């Protein structure tokens, strides 16, 4: 399972949803979030560049995000710094692609089971 | 445990704050069936919510916000402060 950079992950995530729409029935896209103590891949490089702006100690935990569609799995690590950016992008992608859900007017309360 | 939305959202958030390191939160979307499943579990308890309503997307978005904030920043994260930051950021972009 590849750990991707945040932007790359978002692109791939959109691709997964796209595939899910085209593909035959049965395959779902799942998006998992989990707290982890892994560091983002780029942290070291970044540190060298901007000489740690006093943030490194605080966010020793990050959010690991995984996405899966069929056998294809991708993942990324979102640090506290990137989190707002990632979140809004992710929400936009999710909303844009989940268009098979029913609109309000039709069969309103069918979801209850 | 299959729940209604309000209960699900409340319990999921509470779980994430109580036990952030063991909680995972999954959004699963099946296009072919037009269904979405949300799940939160810490390996002891498990809450799920299932829907096929587009109107639930908004709620999901909101919960995503909470869960990812808790997971990226820790259980004691101040959501209101985050919202403010986001609002400022939004001014520049579209949406």
PDB file of C-alpha atoms in Angstrom:
ATOM      1  CA  UNK A   1       0.000   0.000   0.000  1.00  0.00           C
ATOM      2  CA  UNK A   2       1.507   3.165  -1.109  1.00  0.00           C
ATOM      3  CA  UNK A   3       1.681   6.119   1.215  1.00  0.00           C
ATOM      4  CA  UNK A   4       1.111   9.114  -0.976  1.00  0.00           C
ATOM      5  CA  UNK A   5       1.467  12.799  -0.543  1.00  0.00           C
ATOM      6  CA  UNK A   6      -1.709  14.610   0.338  1.00  0.00           C
ATOM      7  CA  UNK A   7      -2.298  16.159  -3.060  1.00  0.00           C
ATOM      8  CA  UNK A   8      -1.504  12.990  -4.903  1.00  0.00           C
ATOM      9  CA  UNK A   9      -3.848  11.113  -2.625  1.00  0.00           C
ATOM     10  CA  UNK A  10      -6.690  13.483  -3.327  1.00  0.00           C
ATOM     11  CA  UNK A  11      -6.243  13.045  -7.046  1.00  0.00           C
ATOM     12  CA  UNK A  12      -6.190   9.288  -6.707  1.00  0.00           C
ATOM     13  CA  UNK A  13      -9.182   9.373  -4.418  1.00  0.00           C
ATOM     14  CA  UNK A  14     -11.190  11.176  -7.044  1.00  0.00           C
ATOM     15  CA  UNK A  15     -10.005   8.532  -9.482  1.00  0.00           C
ATOM     16  CA  UNK A  16     -11.276   5.775  -7.222  1.00  0.00           C
ATOM     17  CA  UNK A  17     -14.718   7.310  -7.006  1.00  0.00           C
ATOM     18  CA  UNK A  18     -14.676   7.736 -10.743  1.00  0.00           C
ATOM     19  CA  UNK A  19     -13.849   4.069 -11.203  1.00  0.00           C
ATOM     20  CA  UNK A  20     -16.486   3.064  -8.756  1.00  0.00           C
ATOM     21  CA  UNK A  21     -19.062   4.762 -10.916  1.00  0.00           C
ATOM     22  CA  UNK A  22     -17.901   3.167 -14.122  1.00  0.00           C
ATOM     23  CA  UNK A  23     -17.237  -0.276 -12.750  1.00  0.00           C
ATOM     24  CA  UNK A  24     -19.720  -3.075 -12.436  1.00  0.00           C
ATOM     25  CA  UNK A  25     -21.895  -3.495  -9.403  1.00  0.00           C
ATOM     26  CA  UNK A  26     -20.648  -4.594  -6.046  1.00  0.00           C
ATOM     27  CA  UNK A  27     -17.526  -2.622  -5.422  1.00  0.00           C
ATOM     28  CA  UNK A  28     -17.534   0.072  -2.836  1.00  0.00           C
ATOM     29  CA  UNK A  29     -15.113   2.847  -2.044  1.00  0.00           C
ATOM     30  CA  UNK A  30     -14.209   3.058   1.585  1.00  0.00           C
ATOM     31  CA  UNK A  31     -12.401   5.926   3.194  1.00  0.00           C
ATOM     32  CA  UNK A  32     -10.900   5.317   6.613  1.00  0.00           C
ATOM     33  CA  UNK A  33      -9.489   7.774   9.105  1.00  0.00           C
ATOM     34  CA  UNK A  34      -7.374   6.820  12.018  1.00  0.00           C
ATOM     35  CA  UNK A  35      -5.016   8.474  14.438  1.00  0.00           C
ATOM     36  CA  UNK A  36      -1.452   7.342  14.119  1.00  0.00           C
ATOM     37  CA  UNK A  37       2.016   8.192  15.313  1.00  0.00           C
ATOM     38  CA  UNK A  38       3.557   7.832  11.882  1.00  0.00           C
ATOM     39  CA  UNK A  39       5.195  10.910  10.535  1.00  0.00           C
ATOM     40  CA  UNK A  40       4.313  12.445   7.205  1.00  0.00           C
ATOM     41  CA  UNK A  41       6.784  11.412   4.585  1.00  0.00           C
ATOM     42  CA  UNK A  42       7.876  14.908   3.802  1.00  0.00           C
ATOM     43  CA  UNK A  43       8.537  15.953   7.345  1.00  0.00           C
ATOM     44  CA  UNK A  44      12.247  15.437   7.221  1.00  0.00           C
ATOM     45  CA  UNK A  45      12.662  17.364   4.032  1.00  0.00           C
ATOM     46  CA  UNK A  46      10.503  20.131   5.305  1.00  0.00           C
ATOM     47  CA  UNK A  47      12.429  20.332   8.533  1.00  0.00           C
ATOM     48  CA  UNK A  48      15.617  20.944   6.674  1.00  0.00           C
ATOM     49  CA  UNK A  49      14.005  23.672   4.693  1.00  0.00           C
ATOM     50  CA  UNK A  50      12.235  25.829   7.188  1.00  0.00           C
ATOM     51  CA  UNK A  51      14.157  24.757  10.297  1.00  0.00           C
ATOM     52  CA  UNK A  52      11.136  23.498  12.236  1.00  0.00           C
ATOM     53  CA  UNK A  53       8.903  26.296  13.265  1.00  0.00           C
ATOM     54  CA  UNK A  54       8.391  24.918  16.734  1.00  0.00           C
ATOM     55  CA  UNK A  55       5.535  22.722  15.643  1.00  0.00           C
ATOM     56  CA  UNK A  56       7.173  19.367  15.431  1.00  0.00           C
ATOM     57  CA  UNK A  57       6.788  18.489  19.080  1.00  0.00           C
ATOM     58  CA  UNK A  58       3.122  19.239  19.212  1.00  0.00           C
ATOM     59  CA  UNK A  59       1.884  17.059  16.400  1.00  0.00           C
ATOM     60  CA  UNK A  60       3.654  13.817  17.013  1.00  0.00           C
ATOM     61  CA  UNK A  61       0.363  12.223  16.073  1.00  0.00           C
ATOM     62  CA  UNK A  62      -1.190  12.532  12.675  1.00  0.00           C
ATOM     63  CA  UNK A  63      -4.260  11.351  10.883  1.00  0.00           C
ATOM     64  CA  UNK A  64      -3.774   8.338   8.663  1.00  0.00           C
ATOM     65  CA  UNK A  65      -6.261   8.256   5.821  1.00  0.00           C
ATOM     66  CA  UNK A  66      -6.787   5.177   3.745  1.00  0.00           C
ATOM     67  CA  UNK A  67      -8.958   4.625   0.737  1.00  0.00           C
ATOM     68  CA  UNK A  68      -9.844   1.369  -0.903  1.00  0.00           C
ATOM     69  CA  UNK A  69     -11.724   0.351  -3.996  1.00  0.00           C
ATOM     70  CA  UNK A  70     -11.634  -3.302  -4.893  1.00  0.00           C
ATOM     71  CA  UNK A  71      -8.016  -4.294  -4.649  1.00  0.00           C
ATOM     72  CA  UNK A  72      -6.642  -0.833  -5.099  1.00  0.00           C
ATOM     73  CA  UNK A  73      -5.539   0.742  -1.856  1.00  0.00           C
ATOM     74  CA  UNK A  74      -4.014   4.114  -1.245  1.00  0.00           C
ATOM     75  CA  UNK A  75      -3.168   5.992   1.889  1.00  0.00           C
ATOM     76  CA  UNK A  76      -1.804   9.262   3.112  1.00  0.00           C
ATOM     77  CA  UNK A  77      -0.832  10.904   6.343  1.00  0.00           C
ATOM     78  CA  UNK A  78      -2.371  14.211   7.201  1.00  0.00           C
ATOM     79  CA  UNK A  79      -0.624  16.330   9.765  1.00  0.00           C
ATOM     80  CA  UNK A  80      -2.399  18.899  11.866  1.00  0.00           C
ATOM     81  CA  UNK A  81      -1.040  21.578   9.588  1.00  0.00           C
ATOM     82  CA  UNK A  82      -2.492  20.106   6.421  1.00  0.00           C
ATOM     83  CA  UNK A  83      -5.664  18.950   7.984  1.00  0.00           C
ATOM     84  CA  UNK A  84      -7.976  21.834   7.140  1.00  0.00           C
ATOM     85  CA  UNK A  85      -6.855  21.874   3.556  1.00  0.00           C
ATOM     86  CA  UNK A  86      -7.216  18.147   3.217  1.00  0.00           C
ATOM     87  CA  UNK A  87     -10.586  18.145   4.843  1.00  0.00           C
ATOM     88  CA  UNK A  88     -12.210  20.677   2.585  1.00  0.00           C
ATOM     89  CA  UNK A  89     -10.762  19.037  -0.498  1.00  0.00           C
ATOM     90  CA  UNK A  90     -11.855  15.637   0.677  1.00  0.00           C
ATOM     91  CA  UNK A  91     -15.350  16.797   1.486  1.00  0.00           C
ATOM     92  CA  UNK A  92     -15.651  18.381  -1.923  1.00  0.00           C
ATOM     93  CA  UNK A  93     -14.593  15.178  -3.631  1.00  0.00           C
ATOM     94  CA  UNK A  94     -16.937  13.049  -1.571  1.00  0.00           C
ATOM     95  CA  UNK A  95     -19.890  15.285  -2.187  1.00  0.00           C
ATOM     96  CA  UNK A  96     -19.187  15.576  -5.865  1.00  0.00           C
ATOM     97  CA  UNK A  97     -19.015  11.862  -6.418  1.00  0.00           C
ATOM     98  CA  UNK A  98     -21.698  10.517  -4.172  1.00  0.00           C
ATOM     99  CA  UNK A  99     -24.431  11.309  -6.596  1.00  0.00           C
ATOM    100  CA  UNK A 100     -26.132   7.928  -6.586  1.00  0.00           C
ATOM    101  CA  UNK A 101     -27.816   8.759  -3.314  1.00  0.00           C
ATOM    102  CA  UNK A 102     -31.490   9.553  -3.457  1.00  0.00           C
ATOM    103  CA  UNK A 103     -32.748  13.084  -3.534  1.00  0.00           C
ATOM    104  CA  UNK A 104     -35.108  14.062  -0.794  1.00  0.00           C
ATOM    105  CA  UNK A 105     -38.409  13.866  -2.630  1.00  0.00           C
ATOM    106  CA  UNK A 106     -38.228  10.210  -3.572  1.00  0.00           C
ATOM    107  CA  UNK A 107     -39.036   7.464  -1.039  1.00  0.00           C
ATOM    108  CA  UNK A 108     -38.224   9.581   1.907  1.00  0.00           C
ATOM    109  CA  UNK A 109     -37.893   7.151   4.725  1.00  0.00           C
ATOM    110  CA  UNK A 110     -36.584   4.093   3.001  1.00  0.00           C
ATOM    111  CA  UNK A 111     -33.236   4.328   4.688  1.00  0.00           C
ATOM    112  CA  UNK A 112     -34.673   2.982   7.917  1.00  0.00           C
ATOM    113  CA  UNK A 113     -34.214  -0.684   8.203  1.00  0.00           C
TER     114      UNK A 113
ATOM    115  CA  UNK B   1     -24.868  -1.232  16.376  1.00  0.00           C
ATOM    116  CA  UNK B   2     -27.050   0.522  13.861  1.00  0.00           C
ATOM    117  CA  UNK B   3     -28.135   3.958  14.991  1.00  0.00           C
ATOM    118  CA  UNK B   4     -30.079   7.009  13.957  1.00  0.00           C
ATOM    119  CA  UNK B   5     -28.040   9.976  12.857  1.00  0.00           C
ATOM    120  CA  UNK B   6     -28.044  12.160  15.951  1.00  0.00           C
ATOM    121  CA  UNK B   7     -27.103   9.351  18.233  1.00  0.00           C
ATOM    122  CA  UNK B   8     -24.495   8.079  15.835  1.00  0.00           C
ATOM    123  CA  UNK B   9     -22.805  11.437  15.441  1.00  0.00           C
ATOM    124  CA  UNK B  10     -22.762  12.078  19.163  1.00  0.00           C
ATOM    125  CA  UNK B  11     -21.425   8.667  20.056  1.00  0.00           C
ATOM    126  CA  UNK B  12     -18.830   8.644  17.319  1.00  0.00           C
ATOM    127  CA  UNK B  13     -17.471  11.978  18.422  1.00  0.00           C
ATOM    128  CA  UNK B  14     -17.448  10.997  22.035  1.00  0.00           C
ATOM    129  CA  UNK B  15     -15.614   7.800  21.220  1.00  0.00           C
ATOM    130  CA  UNK B  16     -13.004   9.577  19.175  1.00  0.00           C
ATOM    131  CA  UNK B  17     -12.336  12.054  21.941  1.00  0.00           C
ATOM    132  CA  UNK B  18     -12.223   9.431  24.617  1.00  0.00           C
ATOM    133  CA  UNK B  19     -10.015   6.998  22.800  1.00  0.00           C
ATOM    134  CA  UNK B  20      -8.458   8.744  19.823  1.00  0.00           C
ATOM    135  CA  UNK B  21      -5.648   6.285  19.270  1.00  0.00           C
ATOM    136  CA  UNK B  22      -7.898   3.307  18.834  1.00  0.00           C
ATOM    137  CA  UNK B  23     -10.791   4.848  17.037  1.00  0.00           C
ATOM    138  CA  UNK B  24     -11.168   4.525  13.321  1.00  0.00           C
ATOM    139  CA  UNK B  25     -13.830   6.073  11.205  1.00  0.00           C
ATOM    140  CA  UNK B  26     -14.885   4.715   7.835  1.00  0.00           C
ATOM    141  CA  UNK B  27     -17.002   6.199   5.086  1.00  0.00           C
ATOM    142  CA  UNK B  28     -18.035   3.559   2.622  1.00  0.00           C
ATOM    143  CA  UNK B  29     -19.829   4.380  -0.539  1.00  0.00           C
ATOM    144  CA  UNK B  30     -21.427   1.963  -2.955  1.00  0.00           C
ATOM    145  CA  UNK B  31     -22.306   3.663  -6.142  1.00  0.00           C
ATOM    146  CA  UNK B  32     -24.111   0.741  -7.728  1.00  0.00           C
ATOM    147  CA  UNK B  33     -26.580   0.531  -4.864  1.00  0.00           C
ATOM    148  CA  UNK B  34     -26.565   4.199  -4.023  1.00  0.00           C
ATOM    149  CA  UNK B  35     -25.769   3.565  -0.430  1.00  0.00           C
ATOM    150  CA  UNK B  36     -23.430   5.059   2.075  1.00  0.00           C
ATOM    151  CA  UNK B  37     -22.314   3.542   5.334  1.00  0.00           C
ATOM    152  CA  UNK B  38     -20.556   5.357   8.118  1.00  0.00           C
ATOM    153  CA  UNK B  39     -18.820   3.412  10.786  1.00  0.00           C
ATOM    154  CA  UNK B  40     -16.894   4.315  13.897  1.00  0.00           C
ATOM    155  CA  UNK B  41     -15.226   1.752  16.089  1.00  0.00           C
ATOM    156  CA  UNK B  42     -12.578   1.491  18.773  1.00  0.00           C
ATOM    157  CA  UNK B  43     -12.445  -2.312  18.712  1.00  0.00           C
ATOM    158  CA  UNK B  44     -14.759  -2.526  21.662  1.00  0.00           C
ATOM    159  CA  UNK B  45     -17.816  -0.714  20.513  1.00  0.00           C
ATOM    160  CA  UNK B  46     -18.934  -0.196  16.963  1.00  0.00           C
ATOM    161  CA  UNK B  47     -21.463   2.275  15.662  1.00  0.00           C
ATOM    162  CA  UNK B  48     -22.812   2.325  12.139  1.00  0.00           C
ATOM    163  CA  UNK B  49     -25.166   4.485  10.212  1.00  0.00           C
ATOM    164  CA  UNK B  50     -26.590   3.562   6.828  1.00  0.00           C
ATOM    165  CA  UNK B  51     -28.311   5.798   4.385  1.00  0.00           C
ATOM    166  CA  UNK B  52     -29.324   6.245   0.789  1.00  0.00           C
ATOM    167  CA  UNK B  53     -30.357   9.877   1.145  1.00  0.00           C
ATOM    168  CA  UNK B  54     -28.450  12.636  -0.572  1.00  0.00           C
ATOM    169  CA  UNK B  55     -29.456  14.990   2.206  1.00  0.00           C
ATOM    170  CA  UNK B  56     -27.262  13.034   4.569  1.00  0.00           C
ATOM    171  CA  UNK B  57     -24.176  14.174   2.699  1.00  0.00           C
ATOM    172  CA  UNK B  58     -24.243  17.448   4.581  1.00  0.00           C
ATOM    173  CA  UNK B  59     -24.348  15.680   7.881  1.00  0.00           C
ATOM    174  CA  UNK B  60     -21.553  13.414   6.814  1.00  0.00           C
ATOM    175  CA  UNK B  61     -19.464  16.387   5.843  1.00  0.00           C
ATOM    176  CA  UNK B  62     -19.949  17.876   9.257  1.00  0.00           C
ATOM    177  CA  UNK B  63     -19.010  14.684  11.017  1.00  0.00           C
ATOM    178  CA  UNK B  64     -15.989  14.300   8.746  1.00  0.00           C
ATOM    179  CA  UNK B  65     -14.907  17.686   9.933  1.00  0.00           C
ATOM    180  CA  UNK B  66     -15.211  16.738  13.559  1.00  0.00           C
ATOM    181  CA  UNK B  67     -13.608  13.333  13.238  1.00  0.00           C
ATOM    182  CA  UNK B  68     -10.674  14.442  11.170  1.00  0.00           C
ATOM    183  CA  UNK B  69     -10.074  17.374  13.475  1.00  0.00           C
ATOM    184  CA  UNK B  70      -9.986  15.103  16.465  1.00  0.00           C
ATOM    185  CA  UNK B  71      -7.755  12.645  14.693  1.00  0.00           C
ATOM    186  CA  UNK B  72      -5.315  15.122  13.258  1.00  0.00           C
ATOM    187  CA  UNK B  73      -5.098  17.329  16.317  1.00  0.00           C
ATOM    188  CA  UNK B  74      -6.008  15.282  19.310  1.00  0.00           C
ATOM    189  CA  UNK B  75      -9.014  14.693  21.496  1.00  0.00           C
ATOM    190  CA  UNK B  76      -9.045  18.108  23.095  1.00  0.00           C
ATOM    191  CA  UNK B  77      -9.252  20.019  19.851  1.00  0.00           C
ATOM    192  CA  UNK B  78     -11.314  23.195  19.878  1.00  0.00           C
ATOM    193  CA  UNK B  79     -13.705  22.900  16.983  1.00  0.00           C
ATOM    194  CA  UNK B  80     -14.979  26.454  17.059  1.00  0.00           C
ATOM    195  CA  UNK B  81     -11.498  27.873  16.698  1.00  0.00           C
ATOM    196  CA  UNK B  82     -10.949  25.583  13.752  1.00  0.00           C
ATOM    197  CA  UNK B  83     -14.136  26.661  12.098  1.00  0.00           C
ATOM    198  CA  UNK B  84     -13.023  30.246  12.340  1.00  0.00           C
ATOM    199  CA  UNK B  85      -9.740  29.448  10.727  1.00  0.00           C
ATOM    200  CA  UNK B  86     -11.485  27.614   7.984  1.00  0.00           C
ATOM    201  CA  UNK B  87     -13.880  30.454   7.385  1.00  0.00           C
ATOM    202  CA  UNK B  88     -10.955  32.794   6.934  1.00  0.00           C
ATOM    203  CA  UNK B  89      -9.302  30.408   4.547  1.00  0.00           C
ATOM    204  CA  UNK B  90     -12.488  30.052   2.598  1.00  0.00           C
ATOM    205  CA  UNK B  91     -12.651  33.720   1.843  1.00  0.00           C
ATOM    206  CA  UNK B  92      -9.887  33.348  -0.668  1.00  0.00           C
ATOM    207  CA  UNK B  93     -11.045  30.216  -2.434  1.00  0.00           C
ATOM    208  CA  UNK B  94     -14.242  29.367  -4.198  1.00  0.00           C
ATOM    209  CA  UNK B  95     -16.993  27.215  -2.778  1.00  0.00           C
TER     210      UNK B  95
END
